PDB file of C-alpha atoms and ligand atoms in Angstrom:
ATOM      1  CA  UNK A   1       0.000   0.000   0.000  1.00 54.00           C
ATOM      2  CA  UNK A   2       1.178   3.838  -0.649  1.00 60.00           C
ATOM      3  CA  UNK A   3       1.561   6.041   1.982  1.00 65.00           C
ATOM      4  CA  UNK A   4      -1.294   8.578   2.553  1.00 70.00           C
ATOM      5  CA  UNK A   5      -0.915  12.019   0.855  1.00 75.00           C
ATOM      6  CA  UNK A   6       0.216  14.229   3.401  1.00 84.00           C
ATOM      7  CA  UNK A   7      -2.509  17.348   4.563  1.00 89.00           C
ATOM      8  CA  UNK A   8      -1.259  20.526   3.509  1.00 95.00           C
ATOM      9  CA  UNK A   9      -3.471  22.628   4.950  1.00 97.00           C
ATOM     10  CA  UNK A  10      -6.135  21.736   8.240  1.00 97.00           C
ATOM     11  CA  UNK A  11      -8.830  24.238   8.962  1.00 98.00           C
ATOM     12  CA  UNK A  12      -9.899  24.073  12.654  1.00 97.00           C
ATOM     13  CA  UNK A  13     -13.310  25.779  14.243  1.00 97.00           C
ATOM     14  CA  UNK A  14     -12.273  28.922  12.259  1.00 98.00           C
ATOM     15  CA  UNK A  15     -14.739  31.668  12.757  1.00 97.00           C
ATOM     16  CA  UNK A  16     -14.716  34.730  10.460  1.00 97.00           C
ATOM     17  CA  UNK A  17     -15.917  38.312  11.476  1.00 97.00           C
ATOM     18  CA  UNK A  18     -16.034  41.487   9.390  1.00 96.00           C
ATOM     19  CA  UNK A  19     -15.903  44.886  11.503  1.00 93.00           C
ATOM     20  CA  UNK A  20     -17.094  43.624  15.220  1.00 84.00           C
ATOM     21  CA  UNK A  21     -20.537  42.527  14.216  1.00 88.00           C
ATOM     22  CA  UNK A  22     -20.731  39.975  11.142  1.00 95.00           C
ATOM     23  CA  UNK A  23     -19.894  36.956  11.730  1.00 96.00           C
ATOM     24  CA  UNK A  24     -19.237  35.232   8.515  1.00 97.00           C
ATOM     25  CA  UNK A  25     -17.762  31.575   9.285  1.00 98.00           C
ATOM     26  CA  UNK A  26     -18.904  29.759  12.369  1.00 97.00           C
ATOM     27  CA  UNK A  27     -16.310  27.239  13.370  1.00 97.00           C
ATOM     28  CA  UNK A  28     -15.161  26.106   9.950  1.00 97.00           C
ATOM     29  CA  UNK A  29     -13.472  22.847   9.802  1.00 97.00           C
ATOM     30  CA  UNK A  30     -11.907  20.871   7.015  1.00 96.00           C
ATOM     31  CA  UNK A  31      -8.481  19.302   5.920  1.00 96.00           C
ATOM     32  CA  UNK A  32      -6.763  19.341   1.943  1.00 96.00           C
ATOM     33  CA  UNK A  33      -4.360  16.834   0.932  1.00 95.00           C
ATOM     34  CA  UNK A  34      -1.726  16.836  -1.105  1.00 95.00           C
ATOM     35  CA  UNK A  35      -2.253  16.574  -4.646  1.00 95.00           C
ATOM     36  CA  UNK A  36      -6.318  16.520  -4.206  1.00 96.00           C
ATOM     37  CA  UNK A  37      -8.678  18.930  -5.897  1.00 97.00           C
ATOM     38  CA  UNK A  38     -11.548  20.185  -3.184  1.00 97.00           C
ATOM     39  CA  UNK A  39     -14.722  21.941  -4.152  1.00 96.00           C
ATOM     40  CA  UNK A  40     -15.797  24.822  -1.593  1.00 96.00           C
ATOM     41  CA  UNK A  41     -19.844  24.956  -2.781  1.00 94.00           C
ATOM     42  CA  UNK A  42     -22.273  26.957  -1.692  1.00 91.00           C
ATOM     43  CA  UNK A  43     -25.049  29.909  -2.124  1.00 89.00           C
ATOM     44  CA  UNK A  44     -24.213  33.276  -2.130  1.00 89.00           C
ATOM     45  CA  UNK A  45     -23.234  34.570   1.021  1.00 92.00           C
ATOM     46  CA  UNK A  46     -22.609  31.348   2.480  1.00 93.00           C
ATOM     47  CA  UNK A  47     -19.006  32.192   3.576  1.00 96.00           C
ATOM     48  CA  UNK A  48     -16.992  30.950   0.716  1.00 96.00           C
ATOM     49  CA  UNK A  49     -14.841  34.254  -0.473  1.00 96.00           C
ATOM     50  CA  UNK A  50     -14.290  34.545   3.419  1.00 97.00           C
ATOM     51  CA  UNK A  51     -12.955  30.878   3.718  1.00 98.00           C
ATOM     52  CA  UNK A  52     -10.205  31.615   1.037  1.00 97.00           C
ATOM     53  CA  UNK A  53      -9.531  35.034   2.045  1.00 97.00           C
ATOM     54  CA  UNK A  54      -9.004  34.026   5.664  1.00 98.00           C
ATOM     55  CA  UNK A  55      -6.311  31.264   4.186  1.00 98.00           C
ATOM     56  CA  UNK A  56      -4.569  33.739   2.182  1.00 96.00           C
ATOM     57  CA  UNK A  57      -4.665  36.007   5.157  1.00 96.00           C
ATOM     58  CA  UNK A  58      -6.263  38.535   3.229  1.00 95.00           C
ATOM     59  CA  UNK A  59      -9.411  39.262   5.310  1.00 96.00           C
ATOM     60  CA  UNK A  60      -7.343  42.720   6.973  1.00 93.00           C
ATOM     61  CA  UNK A  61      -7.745  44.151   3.364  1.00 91.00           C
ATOM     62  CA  UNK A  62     -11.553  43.985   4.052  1.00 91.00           C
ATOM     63  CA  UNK A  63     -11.918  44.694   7.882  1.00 93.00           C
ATOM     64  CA  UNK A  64     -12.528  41.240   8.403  1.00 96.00           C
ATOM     65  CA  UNK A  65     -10.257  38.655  10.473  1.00 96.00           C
ATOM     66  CA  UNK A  66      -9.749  35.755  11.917  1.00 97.00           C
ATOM     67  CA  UNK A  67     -11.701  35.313  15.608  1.00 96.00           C
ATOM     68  CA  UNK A  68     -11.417  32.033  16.600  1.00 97.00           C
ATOM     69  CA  UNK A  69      -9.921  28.603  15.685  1.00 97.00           C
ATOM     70  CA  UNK A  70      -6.678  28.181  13.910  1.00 97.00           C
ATOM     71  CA  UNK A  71      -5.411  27.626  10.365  1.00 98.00           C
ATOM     72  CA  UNK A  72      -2.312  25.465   9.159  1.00 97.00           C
ATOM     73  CA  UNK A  73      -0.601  24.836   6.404  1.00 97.00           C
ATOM     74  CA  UNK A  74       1.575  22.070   6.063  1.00 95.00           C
ATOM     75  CA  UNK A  75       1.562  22.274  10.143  1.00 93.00           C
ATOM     76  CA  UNK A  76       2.805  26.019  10.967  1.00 94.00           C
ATOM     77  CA  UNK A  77       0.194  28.375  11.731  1.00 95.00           C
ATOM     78  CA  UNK A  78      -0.881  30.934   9.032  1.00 95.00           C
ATOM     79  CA  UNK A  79      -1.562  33.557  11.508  1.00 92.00           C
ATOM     80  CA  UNK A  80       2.370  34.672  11.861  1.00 91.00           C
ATOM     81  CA  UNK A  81       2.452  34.793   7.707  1.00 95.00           C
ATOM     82  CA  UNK A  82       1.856  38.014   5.499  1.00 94.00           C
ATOM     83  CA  UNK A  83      -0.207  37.422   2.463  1.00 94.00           C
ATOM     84  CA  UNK A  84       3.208  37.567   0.389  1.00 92.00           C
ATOM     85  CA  UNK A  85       5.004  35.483   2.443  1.00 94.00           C
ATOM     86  CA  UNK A  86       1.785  32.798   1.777  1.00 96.00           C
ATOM     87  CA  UNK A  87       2.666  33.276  -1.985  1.00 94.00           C
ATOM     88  CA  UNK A  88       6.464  32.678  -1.157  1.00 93.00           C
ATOM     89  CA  UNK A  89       5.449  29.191   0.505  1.00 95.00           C
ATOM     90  CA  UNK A  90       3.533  28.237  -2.155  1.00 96.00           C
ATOM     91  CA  UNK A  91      -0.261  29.470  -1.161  1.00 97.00           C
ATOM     92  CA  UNK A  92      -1.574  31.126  -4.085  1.00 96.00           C
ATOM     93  CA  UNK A  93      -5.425  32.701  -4.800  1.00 95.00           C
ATOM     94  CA  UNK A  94      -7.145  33.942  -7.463  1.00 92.00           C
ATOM     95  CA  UNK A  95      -9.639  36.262  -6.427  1.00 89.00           C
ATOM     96  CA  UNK A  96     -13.363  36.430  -7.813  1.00 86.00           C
ATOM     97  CA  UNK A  97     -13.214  38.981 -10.970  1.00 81.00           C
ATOM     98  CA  UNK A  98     -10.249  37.828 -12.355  1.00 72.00           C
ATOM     99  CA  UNK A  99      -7.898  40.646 -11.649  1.00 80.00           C
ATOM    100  CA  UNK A 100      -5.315  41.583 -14.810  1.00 85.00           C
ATOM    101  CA  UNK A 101      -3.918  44.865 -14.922  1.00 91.00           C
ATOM    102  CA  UNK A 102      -5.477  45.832 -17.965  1.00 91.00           C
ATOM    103  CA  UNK A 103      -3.128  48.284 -19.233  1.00 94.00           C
ATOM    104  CA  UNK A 104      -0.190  45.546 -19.270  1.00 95.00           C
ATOM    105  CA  UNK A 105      -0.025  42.855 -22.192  1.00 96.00           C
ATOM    106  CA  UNK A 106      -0.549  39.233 -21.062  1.00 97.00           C
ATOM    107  CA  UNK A 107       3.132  38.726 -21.195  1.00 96.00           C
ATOM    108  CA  UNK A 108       3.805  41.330 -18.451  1.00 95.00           C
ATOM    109  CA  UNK A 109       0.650  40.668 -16.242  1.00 95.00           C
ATOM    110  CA  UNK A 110       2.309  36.769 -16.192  1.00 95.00           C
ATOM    111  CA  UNK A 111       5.910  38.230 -15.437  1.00 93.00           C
ATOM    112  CA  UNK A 112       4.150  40.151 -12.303  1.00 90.00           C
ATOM    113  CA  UNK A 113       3.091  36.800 -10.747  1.00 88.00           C
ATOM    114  CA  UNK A 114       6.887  34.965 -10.585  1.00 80.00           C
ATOM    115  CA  UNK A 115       8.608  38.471  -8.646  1.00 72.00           C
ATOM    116  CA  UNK A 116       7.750  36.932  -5.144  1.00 69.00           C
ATOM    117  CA  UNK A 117      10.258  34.011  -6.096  1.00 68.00           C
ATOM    118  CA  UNK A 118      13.351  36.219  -7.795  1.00 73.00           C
ATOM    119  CA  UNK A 119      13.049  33.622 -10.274  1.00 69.00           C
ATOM    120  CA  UNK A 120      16.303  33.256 -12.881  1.00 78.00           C
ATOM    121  CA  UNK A 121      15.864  34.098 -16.394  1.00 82.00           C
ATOM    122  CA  UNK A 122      16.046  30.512 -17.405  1.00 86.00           C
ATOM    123  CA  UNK A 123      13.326  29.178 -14.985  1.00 86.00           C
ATOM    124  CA  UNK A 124      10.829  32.289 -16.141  1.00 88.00           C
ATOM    125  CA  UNK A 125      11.313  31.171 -19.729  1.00 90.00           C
ATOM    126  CA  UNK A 126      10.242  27.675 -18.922  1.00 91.00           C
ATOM    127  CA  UNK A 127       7.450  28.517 -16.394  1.00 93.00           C
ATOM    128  CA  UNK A 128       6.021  30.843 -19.484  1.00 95.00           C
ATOM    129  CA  UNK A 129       6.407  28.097 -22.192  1.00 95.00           C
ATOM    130  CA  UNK A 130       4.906  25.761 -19.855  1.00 94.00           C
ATOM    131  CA  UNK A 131       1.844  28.697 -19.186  1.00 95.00           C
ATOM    132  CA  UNK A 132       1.432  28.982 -22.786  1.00 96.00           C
ATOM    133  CA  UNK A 133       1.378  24.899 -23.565  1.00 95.00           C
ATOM    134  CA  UNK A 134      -1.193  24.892 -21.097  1.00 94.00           C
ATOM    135  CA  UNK A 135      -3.588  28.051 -22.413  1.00 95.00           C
ATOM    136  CA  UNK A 136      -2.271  28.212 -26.728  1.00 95.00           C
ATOM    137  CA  UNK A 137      -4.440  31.250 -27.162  1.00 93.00           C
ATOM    138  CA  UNK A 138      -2.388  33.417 -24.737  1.00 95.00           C
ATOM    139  CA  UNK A 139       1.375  32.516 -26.453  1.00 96.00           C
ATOM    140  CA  UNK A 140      -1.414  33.976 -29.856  1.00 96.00           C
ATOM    141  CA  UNK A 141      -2.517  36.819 -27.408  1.00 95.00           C
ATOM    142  CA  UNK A 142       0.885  37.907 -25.423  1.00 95.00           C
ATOM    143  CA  UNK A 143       1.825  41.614 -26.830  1.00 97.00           C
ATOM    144  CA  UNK A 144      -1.969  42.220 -25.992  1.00 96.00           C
ATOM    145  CA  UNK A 145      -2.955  44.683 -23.640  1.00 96.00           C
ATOM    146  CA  UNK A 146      -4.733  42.462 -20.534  1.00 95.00           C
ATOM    147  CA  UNK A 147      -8.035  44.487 -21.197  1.00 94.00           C
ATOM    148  CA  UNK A 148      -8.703  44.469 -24.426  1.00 94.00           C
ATOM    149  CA  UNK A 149      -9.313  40.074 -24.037  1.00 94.00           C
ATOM    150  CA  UNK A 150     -12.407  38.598 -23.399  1.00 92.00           C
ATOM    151  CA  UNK A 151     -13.153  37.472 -19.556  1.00 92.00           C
ATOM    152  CA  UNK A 152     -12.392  33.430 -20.544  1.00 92.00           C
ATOM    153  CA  UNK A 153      -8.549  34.960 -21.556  1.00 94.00           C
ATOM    154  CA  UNK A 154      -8.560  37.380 -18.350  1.00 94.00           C
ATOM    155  CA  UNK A 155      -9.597  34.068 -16.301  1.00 94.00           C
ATOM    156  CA  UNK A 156      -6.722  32.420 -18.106  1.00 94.00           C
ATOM    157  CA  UNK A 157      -4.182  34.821 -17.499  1.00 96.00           C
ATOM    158  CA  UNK A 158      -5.029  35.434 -13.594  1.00 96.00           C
ATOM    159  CA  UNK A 159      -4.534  31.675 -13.732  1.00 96.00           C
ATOM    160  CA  UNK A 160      -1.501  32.129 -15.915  1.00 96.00           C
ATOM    161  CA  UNK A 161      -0.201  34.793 -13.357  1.00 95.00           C
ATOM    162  CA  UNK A 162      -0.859  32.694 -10.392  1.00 95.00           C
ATOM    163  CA  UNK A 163       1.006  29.329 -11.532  1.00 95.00           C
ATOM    164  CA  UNK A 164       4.451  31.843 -12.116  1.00 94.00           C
ATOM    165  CA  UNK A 165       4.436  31.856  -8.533  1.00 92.00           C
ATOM    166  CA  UNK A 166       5.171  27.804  -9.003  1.00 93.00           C
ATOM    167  CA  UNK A 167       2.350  27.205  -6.182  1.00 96.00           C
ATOM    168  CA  UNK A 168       1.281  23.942  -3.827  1.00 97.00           C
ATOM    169  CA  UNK A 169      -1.886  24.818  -3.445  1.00 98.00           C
ATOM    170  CA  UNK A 170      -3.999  27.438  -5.392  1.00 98.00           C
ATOM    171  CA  UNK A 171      -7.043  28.936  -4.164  1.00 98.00           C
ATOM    172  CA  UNK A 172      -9.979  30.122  -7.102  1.00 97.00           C
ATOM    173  CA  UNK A 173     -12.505  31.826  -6.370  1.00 96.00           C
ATOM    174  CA  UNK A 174     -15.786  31.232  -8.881  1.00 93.00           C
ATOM    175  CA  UNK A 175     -13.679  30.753 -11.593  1.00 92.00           C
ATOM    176  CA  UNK A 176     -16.684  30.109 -13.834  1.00 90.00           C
ATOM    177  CA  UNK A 177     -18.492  32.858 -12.883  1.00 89.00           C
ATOM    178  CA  UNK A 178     -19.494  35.075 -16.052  1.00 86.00           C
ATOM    179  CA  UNK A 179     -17.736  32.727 -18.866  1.00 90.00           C
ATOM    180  CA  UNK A 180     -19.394  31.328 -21.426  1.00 89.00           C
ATOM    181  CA  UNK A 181     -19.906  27.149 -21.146  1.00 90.00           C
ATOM    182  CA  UNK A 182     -17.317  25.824 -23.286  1.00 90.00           C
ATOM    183  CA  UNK A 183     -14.614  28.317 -21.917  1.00 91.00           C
ATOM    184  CA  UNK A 184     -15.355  26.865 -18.147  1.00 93.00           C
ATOM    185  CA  UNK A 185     -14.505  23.478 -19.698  1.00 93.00           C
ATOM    186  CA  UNK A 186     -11.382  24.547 -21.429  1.00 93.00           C
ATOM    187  CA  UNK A 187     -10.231  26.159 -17.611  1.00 93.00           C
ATOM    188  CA  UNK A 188     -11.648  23.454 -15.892  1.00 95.00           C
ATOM    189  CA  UNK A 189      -9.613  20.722 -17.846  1.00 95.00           C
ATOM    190  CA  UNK A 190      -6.565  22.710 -17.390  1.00 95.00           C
ATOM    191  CA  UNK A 191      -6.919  22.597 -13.744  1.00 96.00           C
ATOM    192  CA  UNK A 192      -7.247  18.972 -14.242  1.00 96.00           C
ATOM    193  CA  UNK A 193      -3.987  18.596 -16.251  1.00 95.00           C
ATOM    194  CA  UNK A 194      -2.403  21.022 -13.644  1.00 96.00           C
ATOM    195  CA  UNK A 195      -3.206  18.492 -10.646  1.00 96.00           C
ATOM    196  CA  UNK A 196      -2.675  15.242 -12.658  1.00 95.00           C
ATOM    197  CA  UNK A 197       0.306  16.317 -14.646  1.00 94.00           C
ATOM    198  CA  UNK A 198       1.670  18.809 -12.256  1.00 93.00           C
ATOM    199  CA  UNK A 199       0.505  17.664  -8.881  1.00 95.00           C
ATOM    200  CA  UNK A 200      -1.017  21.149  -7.650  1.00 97.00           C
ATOM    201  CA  UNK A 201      -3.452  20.864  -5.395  1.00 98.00           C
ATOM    202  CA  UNK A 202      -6.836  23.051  -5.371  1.00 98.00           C
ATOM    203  CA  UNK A 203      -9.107  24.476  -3.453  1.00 98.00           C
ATOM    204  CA  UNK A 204     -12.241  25.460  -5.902  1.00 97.00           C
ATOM    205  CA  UNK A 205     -14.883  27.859  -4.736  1.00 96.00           C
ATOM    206  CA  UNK A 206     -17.898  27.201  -6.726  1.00 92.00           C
ATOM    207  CA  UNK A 207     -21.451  28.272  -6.828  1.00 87.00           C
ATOM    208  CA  UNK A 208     -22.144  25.774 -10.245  1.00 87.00           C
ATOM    209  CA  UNK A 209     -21.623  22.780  -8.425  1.00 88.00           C
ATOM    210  CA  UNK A 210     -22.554  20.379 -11.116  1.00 86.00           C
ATOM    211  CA  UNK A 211     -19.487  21.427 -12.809  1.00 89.00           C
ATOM    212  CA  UNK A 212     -16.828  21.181  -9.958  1.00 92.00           C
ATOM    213  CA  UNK A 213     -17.922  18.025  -8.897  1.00 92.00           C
ATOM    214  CA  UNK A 214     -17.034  16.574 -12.312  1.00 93.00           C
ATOM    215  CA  UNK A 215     -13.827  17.635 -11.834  1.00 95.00           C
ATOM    216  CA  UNK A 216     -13.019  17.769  -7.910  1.00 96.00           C
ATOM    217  CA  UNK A 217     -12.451  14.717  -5.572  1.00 95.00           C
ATOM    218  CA  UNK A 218     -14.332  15.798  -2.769  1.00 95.00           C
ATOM    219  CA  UNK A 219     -16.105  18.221  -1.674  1.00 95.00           C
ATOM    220  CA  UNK A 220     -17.585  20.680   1.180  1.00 95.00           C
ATOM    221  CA  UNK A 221     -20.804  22.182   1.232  1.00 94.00           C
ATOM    222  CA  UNK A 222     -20.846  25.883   3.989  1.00 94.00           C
ATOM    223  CA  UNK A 223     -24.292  26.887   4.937  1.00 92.00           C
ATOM    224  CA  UNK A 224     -24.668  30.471   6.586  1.00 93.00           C
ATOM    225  CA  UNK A 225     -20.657  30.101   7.877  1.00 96.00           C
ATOM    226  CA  UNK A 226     -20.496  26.715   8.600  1.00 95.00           C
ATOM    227  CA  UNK A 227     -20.142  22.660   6.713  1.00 95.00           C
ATOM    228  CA  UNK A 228     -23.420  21.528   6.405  1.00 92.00           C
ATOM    229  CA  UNK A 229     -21.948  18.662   4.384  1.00 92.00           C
ATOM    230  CA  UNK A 230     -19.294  17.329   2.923  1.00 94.00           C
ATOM    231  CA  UNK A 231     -18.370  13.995   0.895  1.00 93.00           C
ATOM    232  CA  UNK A 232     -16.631  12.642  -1.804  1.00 93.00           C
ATOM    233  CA  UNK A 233     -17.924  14.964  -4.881  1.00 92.00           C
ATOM    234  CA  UNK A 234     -19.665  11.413  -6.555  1.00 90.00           C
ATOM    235  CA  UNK A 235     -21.571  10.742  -3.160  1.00 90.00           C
ATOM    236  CA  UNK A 236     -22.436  14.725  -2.978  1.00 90.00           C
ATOM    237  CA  UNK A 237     -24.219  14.900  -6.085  1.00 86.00           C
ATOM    238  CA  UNK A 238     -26.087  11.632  -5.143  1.00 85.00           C
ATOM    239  CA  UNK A 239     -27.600  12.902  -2.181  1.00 80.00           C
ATOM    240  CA  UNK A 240     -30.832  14.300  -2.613  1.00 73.00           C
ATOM    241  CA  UNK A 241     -30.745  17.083   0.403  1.00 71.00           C
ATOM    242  CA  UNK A 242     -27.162  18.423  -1.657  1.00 72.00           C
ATOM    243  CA  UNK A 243     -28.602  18.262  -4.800  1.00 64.00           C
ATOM    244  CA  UNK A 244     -31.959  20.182  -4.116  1.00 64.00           C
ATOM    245  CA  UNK A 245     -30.397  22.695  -2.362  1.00 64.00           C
ATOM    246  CA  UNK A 246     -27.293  22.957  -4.536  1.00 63.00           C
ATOM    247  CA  UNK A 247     -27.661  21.156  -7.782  1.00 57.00           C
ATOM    248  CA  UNK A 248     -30.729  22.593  -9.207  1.00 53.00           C
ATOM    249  CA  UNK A 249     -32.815  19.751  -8.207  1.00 50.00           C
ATOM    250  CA  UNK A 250     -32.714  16.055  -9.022  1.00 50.00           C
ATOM    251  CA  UNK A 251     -29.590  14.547  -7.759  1.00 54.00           C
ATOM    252  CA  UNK A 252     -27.216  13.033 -10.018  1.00 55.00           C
ATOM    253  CA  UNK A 253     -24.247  11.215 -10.376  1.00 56.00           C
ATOM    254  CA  UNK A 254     -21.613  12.452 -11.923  1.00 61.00           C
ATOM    255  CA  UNK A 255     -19.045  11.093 -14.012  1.00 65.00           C
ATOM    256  CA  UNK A 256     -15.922  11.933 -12.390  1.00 67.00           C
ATOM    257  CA  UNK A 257     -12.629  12.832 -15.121  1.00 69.00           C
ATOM    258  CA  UNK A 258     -10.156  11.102 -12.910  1.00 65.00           C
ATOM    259  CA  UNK A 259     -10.289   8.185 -10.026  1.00 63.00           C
ATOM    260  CA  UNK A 260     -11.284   9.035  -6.904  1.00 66.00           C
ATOM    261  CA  UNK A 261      -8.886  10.564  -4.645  1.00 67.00           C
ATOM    262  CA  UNK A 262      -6.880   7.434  -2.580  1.00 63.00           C
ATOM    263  CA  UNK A 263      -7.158   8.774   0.785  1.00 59.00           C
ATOM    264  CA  UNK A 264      -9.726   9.992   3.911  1.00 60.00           C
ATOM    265  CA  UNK A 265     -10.630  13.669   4.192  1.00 61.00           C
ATOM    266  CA  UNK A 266     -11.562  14.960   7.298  1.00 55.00           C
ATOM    267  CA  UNK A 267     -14.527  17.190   8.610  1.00 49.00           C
TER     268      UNK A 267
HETATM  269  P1  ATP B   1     -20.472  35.102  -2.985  1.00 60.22           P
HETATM  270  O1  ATP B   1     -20.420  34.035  -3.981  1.00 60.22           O
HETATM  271  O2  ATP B   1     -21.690  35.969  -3.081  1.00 60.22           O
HETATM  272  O3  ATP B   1     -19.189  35.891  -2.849  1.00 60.22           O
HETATM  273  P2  ATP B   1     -19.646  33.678  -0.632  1.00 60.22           P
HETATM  274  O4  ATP B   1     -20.112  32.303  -0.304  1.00 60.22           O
HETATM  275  O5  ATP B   1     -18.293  33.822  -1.175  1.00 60.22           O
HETATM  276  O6  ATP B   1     -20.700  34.357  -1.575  1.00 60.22           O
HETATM  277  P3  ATP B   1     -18.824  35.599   1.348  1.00 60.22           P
HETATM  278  O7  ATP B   1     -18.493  36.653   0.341  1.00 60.22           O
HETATM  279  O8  ATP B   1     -17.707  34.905   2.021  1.00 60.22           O
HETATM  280  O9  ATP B   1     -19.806  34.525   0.714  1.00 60.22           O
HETATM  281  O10 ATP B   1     -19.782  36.273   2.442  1.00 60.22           O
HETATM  282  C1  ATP B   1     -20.103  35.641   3.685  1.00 60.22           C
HETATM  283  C2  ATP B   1     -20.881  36.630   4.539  1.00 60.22           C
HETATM  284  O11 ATP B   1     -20.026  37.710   4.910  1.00 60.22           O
HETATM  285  C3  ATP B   1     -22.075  37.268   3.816  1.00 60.22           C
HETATM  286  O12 ATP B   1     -23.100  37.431   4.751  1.00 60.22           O
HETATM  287  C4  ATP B   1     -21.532  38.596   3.367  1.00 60.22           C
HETATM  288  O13 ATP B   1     -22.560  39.563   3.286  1.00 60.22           O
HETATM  289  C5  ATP B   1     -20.560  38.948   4.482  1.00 60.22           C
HETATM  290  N1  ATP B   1     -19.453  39.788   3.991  1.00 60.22           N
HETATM  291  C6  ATP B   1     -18.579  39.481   3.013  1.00 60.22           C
HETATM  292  N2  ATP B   1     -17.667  40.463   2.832  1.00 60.22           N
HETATM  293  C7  ATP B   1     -17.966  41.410   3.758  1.00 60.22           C
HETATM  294  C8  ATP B   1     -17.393  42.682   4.112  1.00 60.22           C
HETATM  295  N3  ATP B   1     -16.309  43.153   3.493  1.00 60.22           N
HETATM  296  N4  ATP B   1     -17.981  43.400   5.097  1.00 60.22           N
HETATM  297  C9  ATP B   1     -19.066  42.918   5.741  1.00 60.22           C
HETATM  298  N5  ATP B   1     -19.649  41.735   5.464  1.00 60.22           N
HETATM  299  C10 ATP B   1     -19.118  40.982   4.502  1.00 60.22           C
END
């Protein structure tokens, strides 16, 4: 038997406030292994954005922070870390919106993401070829200026910009939202390849959960702040109370595009 993948990061009873009086996760509790792909799900407002901010240590930026319960990653506490030094130890997020700076061509906007690392010219030339193998149309698109693409390419090169950092784990947040069908699929497959060819691990933040389940190996459902439920993402979209609440209605099973995931998760 192989060993169990190691957990990178372990949420424990983490609650989230914003100012004194909102109170945005309520004992949050949950555990990522190594080279697994987790969906976040849930309805708006249900405490998702918070979850990844509070990992990146990014809540400040919002007068929100951490109250209660702790946060590791790969067994140090978070708390001590600056978002930056997150990125250095190989945390990375990509926020809602897809941020680019619009005024820089896709080139530069990727060349932004790999400064945390004082990368050598050699390595920045292969982590770009290996950006471009993975999304063709930016190598096509890179003397463009950011905003002049459409939002799949933006998606792509906040993705682009985020993998220059040569991360562990990335965070996205609603990478779908806004993009039309087929250019969800083309992202979502690359974050496939990334995890099976690469072995990055994700942390997906989705509010189309029929979609990340297809693609993530488990999965964790927040409710108003907390897990209501959680499961491997084929027995979450069999379970009738997920699906009606999260699924759009009759429960199904999905087809997963890889084998399960060879190891427990943890609630
Ligand atoms: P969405 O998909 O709409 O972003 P979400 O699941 O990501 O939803 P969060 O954005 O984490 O949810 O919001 C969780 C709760 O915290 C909500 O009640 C929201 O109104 C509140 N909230 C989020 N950001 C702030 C903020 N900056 N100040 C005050 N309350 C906030």
């Amino acid at each position: 038997m192989t060993d169990p993948a190691p957990m990178l990061l372990r949420l424990d009873g983490v609650e989230a406030l914003y100012g004194d009086a909102i109170l945005a996760l309520r004992g949050v509790s949950f555990a990522i292994p190594q080279g697994s792909i987790v969906a976040l799900l849930g309805a708006n407002g249900a405490g998702k954005s918070t979850t990844l901010k509070a990992i990146s240590n990014l809540l400040g930026a919002t007068r929100g922070r951490v109250s209660k319960g702790t946060i590791a990653w790969q067994g140090e506490s978070t708390a001590k870390f600056s978002p930056a030094d997150l990125v250095r130890r190989g945390i990375v997020q990509v926020l809602e919106g897809r941020h680019c700076f619009p005024h820089l061509t896709v080139e530069e906007n990727l060349l932004s993401g790999g400064f945390a690392r004082r990368p050598g010219r050699r390595e920045i030339r292969a982590d770009l070829e290996r950006i471009y193998d993975l999304f063709p149309r930016l190598r096509l698109r890179r003397r463009a200026k950011a905003g002049l693409l459409s939002g799949g390419e933006q998606q792509m090169v906040a993705i682009g910009r985020a993998l220059m950092s040569r991360p562990i784990l990335m965070l996205l947040d609603e990478p779908s939202m806004g993009l039309a069908p087929m250019i969800v699929e083309e992202i979502f497959e690359i974050i496939h390849r990334l995890n099976a060819e690469d072995g990055v691990t994700f942390l997906l933040a989705e509010q189309n959960a029929h979609l990340v389940l297809r693609y993530a190996h488990h999965g964790y459902v927040l409710e108003n702040g907390h897990v209501a439920a959680s499961g491997t993402a084929v027995d979450l979209s069999r379970r009738d109370d997920v699906s009606d609440f999260y699924l759009g209605g009759a429960s199904t099973a999905t087809t997963p595009n890889h084998p399960p995931f060879p190891i427990e998760f943890v609630s």
